[in-house]
Coordinates of N, CA and C in Angstrom, one line a residue:
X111 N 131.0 93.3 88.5 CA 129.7 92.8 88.4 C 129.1 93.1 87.0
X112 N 128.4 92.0 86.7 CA 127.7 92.4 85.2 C 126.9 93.6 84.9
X113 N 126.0 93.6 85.9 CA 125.4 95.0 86.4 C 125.9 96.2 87.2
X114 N 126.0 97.5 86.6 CA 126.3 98.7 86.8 C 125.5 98.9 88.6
X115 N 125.7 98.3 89.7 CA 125.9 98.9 90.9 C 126.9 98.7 91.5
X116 N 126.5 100.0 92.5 CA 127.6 100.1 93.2 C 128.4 99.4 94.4
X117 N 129.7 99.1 94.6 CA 130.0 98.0 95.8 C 129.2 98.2 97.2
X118 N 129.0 99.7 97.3 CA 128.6 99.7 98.5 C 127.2 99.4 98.6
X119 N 126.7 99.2 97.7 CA 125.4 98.9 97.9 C 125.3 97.4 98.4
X120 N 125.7 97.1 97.2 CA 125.8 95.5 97.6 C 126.2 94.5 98.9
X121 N 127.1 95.5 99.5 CA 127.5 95.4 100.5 C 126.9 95.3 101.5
X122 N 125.9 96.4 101.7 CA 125.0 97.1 102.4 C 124.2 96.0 102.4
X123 N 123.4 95.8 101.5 CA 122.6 93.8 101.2 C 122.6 92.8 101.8
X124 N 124.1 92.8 101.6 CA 124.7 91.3 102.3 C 125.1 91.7 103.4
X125 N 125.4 92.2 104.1 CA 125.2 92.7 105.3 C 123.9 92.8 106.1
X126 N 123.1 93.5 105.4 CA 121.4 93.5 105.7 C 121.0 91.8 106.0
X127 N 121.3 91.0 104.8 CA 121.1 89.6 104.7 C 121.4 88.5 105.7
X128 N 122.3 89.0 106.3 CA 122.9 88.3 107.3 C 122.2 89.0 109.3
X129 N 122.3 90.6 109.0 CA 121.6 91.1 110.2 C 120.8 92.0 109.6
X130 N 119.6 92.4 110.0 CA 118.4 93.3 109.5 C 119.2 94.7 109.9
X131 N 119.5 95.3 111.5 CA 119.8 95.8 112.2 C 121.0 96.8 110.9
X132 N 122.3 95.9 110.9 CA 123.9 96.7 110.5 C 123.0 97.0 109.1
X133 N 122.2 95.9 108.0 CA 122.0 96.4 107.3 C 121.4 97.7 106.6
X134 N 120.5 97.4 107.4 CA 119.4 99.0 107.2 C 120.2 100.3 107.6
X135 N 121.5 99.5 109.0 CA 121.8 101.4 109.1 C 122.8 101.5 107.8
X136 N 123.5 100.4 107.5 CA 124.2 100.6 106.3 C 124.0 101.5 105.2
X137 N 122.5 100.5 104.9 CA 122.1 101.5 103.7 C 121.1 102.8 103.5
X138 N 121.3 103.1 105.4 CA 120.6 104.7 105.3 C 121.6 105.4 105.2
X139 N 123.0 104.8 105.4 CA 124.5 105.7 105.6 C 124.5 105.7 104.2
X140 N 123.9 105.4 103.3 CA 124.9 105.1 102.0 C 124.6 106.6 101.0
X141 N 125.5 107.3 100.5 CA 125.1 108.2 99.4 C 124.9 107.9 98.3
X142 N 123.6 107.3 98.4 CA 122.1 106.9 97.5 C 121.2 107.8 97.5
X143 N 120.3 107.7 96.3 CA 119.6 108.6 96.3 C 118.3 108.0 97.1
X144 N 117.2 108.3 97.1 CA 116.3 107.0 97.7 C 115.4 105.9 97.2
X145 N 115.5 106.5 95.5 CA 115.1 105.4 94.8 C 116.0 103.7 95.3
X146 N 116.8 104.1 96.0 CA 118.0 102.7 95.8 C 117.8 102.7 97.4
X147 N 117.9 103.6 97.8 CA 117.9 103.0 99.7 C 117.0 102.7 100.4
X148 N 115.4 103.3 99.6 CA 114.5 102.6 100.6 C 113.7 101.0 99.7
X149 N 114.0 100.8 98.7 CA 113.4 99.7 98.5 C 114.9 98.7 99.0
X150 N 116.4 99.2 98.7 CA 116.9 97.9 99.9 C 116.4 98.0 101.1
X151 N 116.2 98.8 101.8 CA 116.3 98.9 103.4 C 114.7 97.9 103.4
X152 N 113.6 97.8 102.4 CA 112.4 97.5 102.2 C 112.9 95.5 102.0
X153 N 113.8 95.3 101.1 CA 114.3 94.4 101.0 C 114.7 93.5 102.0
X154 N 115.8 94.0 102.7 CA 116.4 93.7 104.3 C 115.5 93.6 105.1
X155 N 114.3 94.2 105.3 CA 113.2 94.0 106.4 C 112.6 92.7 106.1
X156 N 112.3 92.9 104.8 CA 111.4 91.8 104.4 C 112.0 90.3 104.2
X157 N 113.5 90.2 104.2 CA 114.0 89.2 104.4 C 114.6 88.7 105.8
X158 N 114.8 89.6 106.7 CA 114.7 89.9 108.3 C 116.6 89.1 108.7
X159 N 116.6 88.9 108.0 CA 118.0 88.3 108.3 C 118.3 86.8 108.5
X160 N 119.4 86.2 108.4 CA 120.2 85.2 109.1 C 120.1 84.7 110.6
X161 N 120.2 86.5 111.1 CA 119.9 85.8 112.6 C 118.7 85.4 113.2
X162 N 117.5 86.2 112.6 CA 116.4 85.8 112.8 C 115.9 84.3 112.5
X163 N 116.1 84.2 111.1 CA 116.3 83.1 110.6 C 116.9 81.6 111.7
X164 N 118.0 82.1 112.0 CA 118.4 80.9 113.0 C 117.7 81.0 114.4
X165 N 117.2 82.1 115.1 CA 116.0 81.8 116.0 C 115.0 81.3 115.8
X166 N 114.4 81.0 114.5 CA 113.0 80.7 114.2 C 113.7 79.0 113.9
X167 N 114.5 78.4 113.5 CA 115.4 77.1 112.9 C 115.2 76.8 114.6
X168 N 115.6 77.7 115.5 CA 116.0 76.9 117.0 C 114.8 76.6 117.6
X169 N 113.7 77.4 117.0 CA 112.3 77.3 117.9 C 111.4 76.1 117.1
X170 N 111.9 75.9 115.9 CA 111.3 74.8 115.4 C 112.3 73.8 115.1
X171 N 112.9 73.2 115.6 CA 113.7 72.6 115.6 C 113.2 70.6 115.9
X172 N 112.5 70.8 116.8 CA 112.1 69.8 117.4 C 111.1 69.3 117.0
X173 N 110.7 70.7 116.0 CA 109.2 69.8 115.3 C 109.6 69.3 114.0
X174 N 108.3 68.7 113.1 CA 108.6 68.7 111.7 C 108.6 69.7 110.8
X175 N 108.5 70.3 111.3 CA 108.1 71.7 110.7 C 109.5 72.0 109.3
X176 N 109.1 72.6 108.2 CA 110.3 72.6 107.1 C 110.9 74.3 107.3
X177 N 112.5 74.5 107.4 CA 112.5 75.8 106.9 C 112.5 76.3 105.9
X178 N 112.3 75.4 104.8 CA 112.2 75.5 103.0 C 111.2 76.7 102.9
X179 N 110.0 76.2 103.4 CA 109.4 77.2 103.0 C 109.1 78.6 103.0
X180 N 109.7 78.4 104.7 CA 109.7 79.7 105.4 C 110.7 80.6 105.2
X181 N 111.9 79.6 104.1 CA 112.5 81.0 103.4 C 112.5 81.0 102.4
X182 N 111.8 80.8 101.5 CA 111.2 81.0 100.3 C 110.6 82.2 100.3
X183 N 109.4 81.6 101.4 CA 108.5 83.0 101.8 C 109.1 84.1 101.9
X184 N 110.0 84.0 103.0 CA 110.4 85.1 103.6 C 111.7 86.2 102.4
X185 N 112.3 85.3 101.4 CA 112.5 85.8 100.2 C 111.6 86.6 99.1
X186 N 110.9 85.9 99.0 CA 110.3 86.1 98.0 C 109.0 87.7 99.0
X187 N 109.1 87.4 100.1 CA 108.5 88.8 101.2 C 109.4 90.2 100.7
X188 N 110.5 90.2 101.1 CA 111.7 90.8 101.1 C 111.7 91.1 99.4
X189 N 111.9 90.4 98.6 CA 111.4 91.3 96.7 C 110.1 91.6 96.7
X190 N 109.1 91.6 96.9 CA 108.1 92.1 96.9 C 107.8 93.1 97.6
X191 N 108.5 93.6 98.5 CA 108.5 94.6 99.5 C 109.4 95.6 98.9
X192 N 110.4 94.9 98.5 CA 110.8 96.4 97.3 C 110.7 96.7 96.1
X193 N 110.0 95.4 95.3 CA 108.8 96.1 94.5 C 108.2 97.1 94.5
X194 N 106.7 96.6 95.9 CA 106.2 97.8 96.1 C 106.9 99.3 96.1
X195 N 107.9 98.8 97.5 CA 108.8 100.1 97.7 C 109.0 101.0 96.4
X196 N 109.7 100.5 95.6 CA 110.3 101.4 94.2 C 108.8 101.6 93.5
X197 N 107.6 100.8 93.3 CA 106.3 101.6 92.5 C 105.8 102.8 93.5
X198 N 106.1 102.8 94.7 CA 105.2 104.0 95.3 C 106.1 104.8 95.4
X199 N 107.4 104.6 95.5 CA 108.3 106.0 95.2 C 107.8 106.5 94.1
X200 N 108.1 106.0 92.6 CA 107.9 106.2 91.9 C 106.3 107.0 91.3
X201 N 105.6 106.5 92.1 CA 104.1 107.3 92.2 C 104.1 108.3 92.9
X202 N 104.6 108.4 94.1 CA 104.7 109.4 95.1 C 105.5 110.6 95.0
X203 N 104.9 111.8 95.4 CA 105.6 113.0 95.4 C 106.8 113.1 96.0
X204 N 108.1 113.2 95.9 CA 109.3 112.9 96.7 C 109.6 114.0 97.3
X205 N 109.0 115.4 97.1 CA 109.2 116.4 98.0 C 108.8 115.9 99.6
X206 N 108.0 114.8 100.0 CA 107.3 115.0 101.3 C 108.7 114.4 101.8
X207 N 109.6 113.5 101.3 CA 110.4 112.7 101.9 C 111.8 113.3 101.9
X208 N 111.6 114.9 101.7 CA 113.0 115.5 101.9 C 113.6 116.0 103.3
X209 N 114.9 116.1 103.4 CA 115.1 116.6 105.1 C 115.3 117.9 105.1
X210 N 114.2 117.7 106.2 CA 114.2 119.4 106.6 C 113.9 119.5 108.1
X211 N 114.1 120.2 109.0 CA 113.6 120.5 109.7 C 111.7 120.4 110.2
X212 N 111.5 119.8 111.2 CA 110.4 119.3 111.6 C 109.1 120.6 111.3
X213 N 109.5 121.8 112.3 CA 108.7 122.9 112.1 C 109.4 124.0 110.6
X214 N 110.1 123.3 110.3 CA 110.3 124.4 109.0 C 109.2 125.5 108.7
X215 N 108.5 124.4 108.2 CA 107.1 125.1 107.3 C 106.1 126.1 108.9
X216 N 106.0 125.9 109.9 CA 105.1 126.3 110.9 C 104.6 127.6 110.8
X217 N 104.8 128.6 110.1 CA 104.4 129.7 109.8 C 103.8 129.9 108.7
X218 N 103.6 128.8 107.7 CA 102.7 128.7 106.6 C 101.6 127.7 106.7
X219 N 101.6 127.1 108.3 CA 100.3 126.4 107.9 C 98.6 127.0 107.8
X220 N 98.7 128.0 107.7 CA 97.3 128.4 107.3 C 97.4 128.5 105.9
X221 N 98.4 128.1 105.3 CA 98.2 128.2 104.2 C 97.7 126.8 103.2
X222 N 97.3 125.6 104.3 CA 97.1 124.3 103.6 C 95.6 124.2 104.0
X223 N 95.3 123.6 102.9 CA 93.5 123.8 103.0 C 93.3 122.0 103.5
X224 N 92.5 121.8 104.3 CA 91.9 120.7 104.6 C 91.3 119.6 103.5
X225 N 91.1 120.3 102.5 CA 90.8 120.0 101.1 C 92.4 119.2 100.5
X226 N 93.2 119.8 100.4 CA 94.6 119.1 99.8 C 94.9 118.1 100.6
X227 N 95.1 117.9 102.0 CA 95.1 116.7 102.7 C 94.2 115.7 102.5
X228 N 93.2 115.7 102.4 CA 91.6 114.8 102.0 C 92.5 114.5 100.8
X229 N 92.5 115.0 99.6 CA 92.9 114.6 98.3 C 94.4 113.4 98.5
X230 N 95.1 114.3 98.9 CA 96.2 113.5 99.2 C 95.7 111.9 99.6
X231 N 95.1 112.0 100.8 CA 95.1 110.7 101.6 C 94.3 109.6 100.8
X232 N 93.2 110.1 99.6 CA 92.4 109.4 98.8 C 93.7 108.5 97.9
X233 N 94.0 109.6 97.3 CA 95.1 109.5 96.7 C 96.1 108.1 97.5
X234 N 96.9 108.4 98.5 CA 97.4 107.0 98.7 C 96.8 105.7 99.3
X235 N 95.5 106.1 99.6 CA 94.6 105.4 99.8 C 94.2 104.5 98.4
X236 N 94.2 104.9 97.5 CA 93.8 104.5 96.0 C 95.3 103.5 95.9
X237 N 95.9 104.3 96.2 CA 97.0 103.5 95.6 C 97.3 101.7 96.5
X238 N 97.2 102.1 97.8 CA 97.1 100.8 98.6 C 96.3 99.4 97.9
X239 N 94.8 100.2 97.9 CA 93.8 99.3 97.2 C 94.3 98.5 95.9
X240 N 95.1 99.3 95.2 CA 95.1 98.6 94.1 C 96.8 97.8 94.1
X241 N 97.5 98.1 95.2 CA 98.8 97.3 95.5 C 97.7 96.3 95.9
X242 N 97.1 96.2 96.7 CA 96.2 94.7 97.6 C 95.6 93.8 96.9
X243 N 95.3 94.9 95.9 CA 94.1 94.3 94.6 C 94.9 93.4 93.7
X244 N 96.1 93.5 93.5 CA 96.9 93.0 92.5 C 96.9 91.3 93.4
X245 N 97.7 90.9 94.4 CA 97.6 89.4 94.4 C 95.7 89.1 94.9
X246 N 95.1 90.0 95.5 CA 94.2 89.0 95.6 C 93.5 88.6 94.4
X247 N 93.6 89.1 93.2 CA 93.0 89.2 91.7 C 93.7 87.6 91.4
X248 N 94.8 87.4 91.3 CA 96.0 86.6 90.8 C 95.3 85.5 91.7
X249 N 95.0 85.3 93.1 CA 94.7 84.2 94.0 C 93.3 84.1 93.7
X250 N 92.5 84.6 93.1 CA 91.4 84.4 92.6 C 90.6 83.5 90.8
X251 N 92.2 84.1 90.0 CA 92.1 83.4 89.1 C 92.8 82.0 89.2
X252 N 93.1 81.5 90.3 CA 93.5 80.4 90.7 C 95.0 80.0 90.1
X253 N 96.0 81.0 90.5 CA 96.8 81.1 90.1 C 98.1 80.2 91.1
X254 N 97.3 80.3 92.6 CA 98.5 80.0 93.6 C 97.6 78.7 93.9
X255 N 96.9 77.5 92.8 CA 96.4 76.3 93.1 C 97.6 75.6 92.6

């Protein structure tokens, strides 16, 4: 490949591409870090697969309805979805998304102030707003006329 990834990733993709299901568990099996596994697995959702794909082809089938567009969309869903994915990693603290044990921490919760959670939640709250803010800005300056 011209680009430095790895086979198994790619694999993992096209696999995903074809079923949502093998793909995602594919690339939660994969020894990636999660910069790479959750914007594919974000990827694979948002393109939902082949098979889906051909249930939705069988349920409109009889109408005029186009599937051009609906996989365009549904492409162009699927990169945008790991867009996002990879900027909110990339913003986000990655300690919260480490494995650990569920009660690990349970003997230090008096040690979290109701104050750090409020902050937190503003915090990804801020950040939503301004993921949302981005195309409605774009569809405003009459961009998608």
């Amino acid at each position: 490949f011209p680009v430095d990834i790895d086979r198994s990733i790619i694999e993992s993709v096209l696999s995903g591409f074809i079923e949502i299901t093998v793909g995602v568990d594919k690339v939660s099996s994969l020894q990636a870090d999660l910069f790479i596994q959750l914007p594919c697995a974000a990827l694979i959702i948002g393109w939902a697969g082949i098979s889906v794909h051909s249930q939705v082809a069988g349920i409109i089938g009889d109408t005029d309805i186009s599937m051009k567009p609906y996989l365009v969309g549904k492409l162009l869903q699927g990169l945008i979805a790991a867009f996002y994915t990879y900027i909110i990693l990339k913003l986000s603290d990655l300690s919260l998304l480490l494995d650990r044990a569920a009660f690990a921490n349970a003997y230090n919760m008096s040690a979290f102030y109701w104050q750090d959670t409020l902050l937190a939640s503003c915090r990804y709250l801020g950040y939503a707003l301004i993921i949302l803010a981005i195309p409605a800005s774009v569809h405003k300056r009459g961009m998608y006329r």
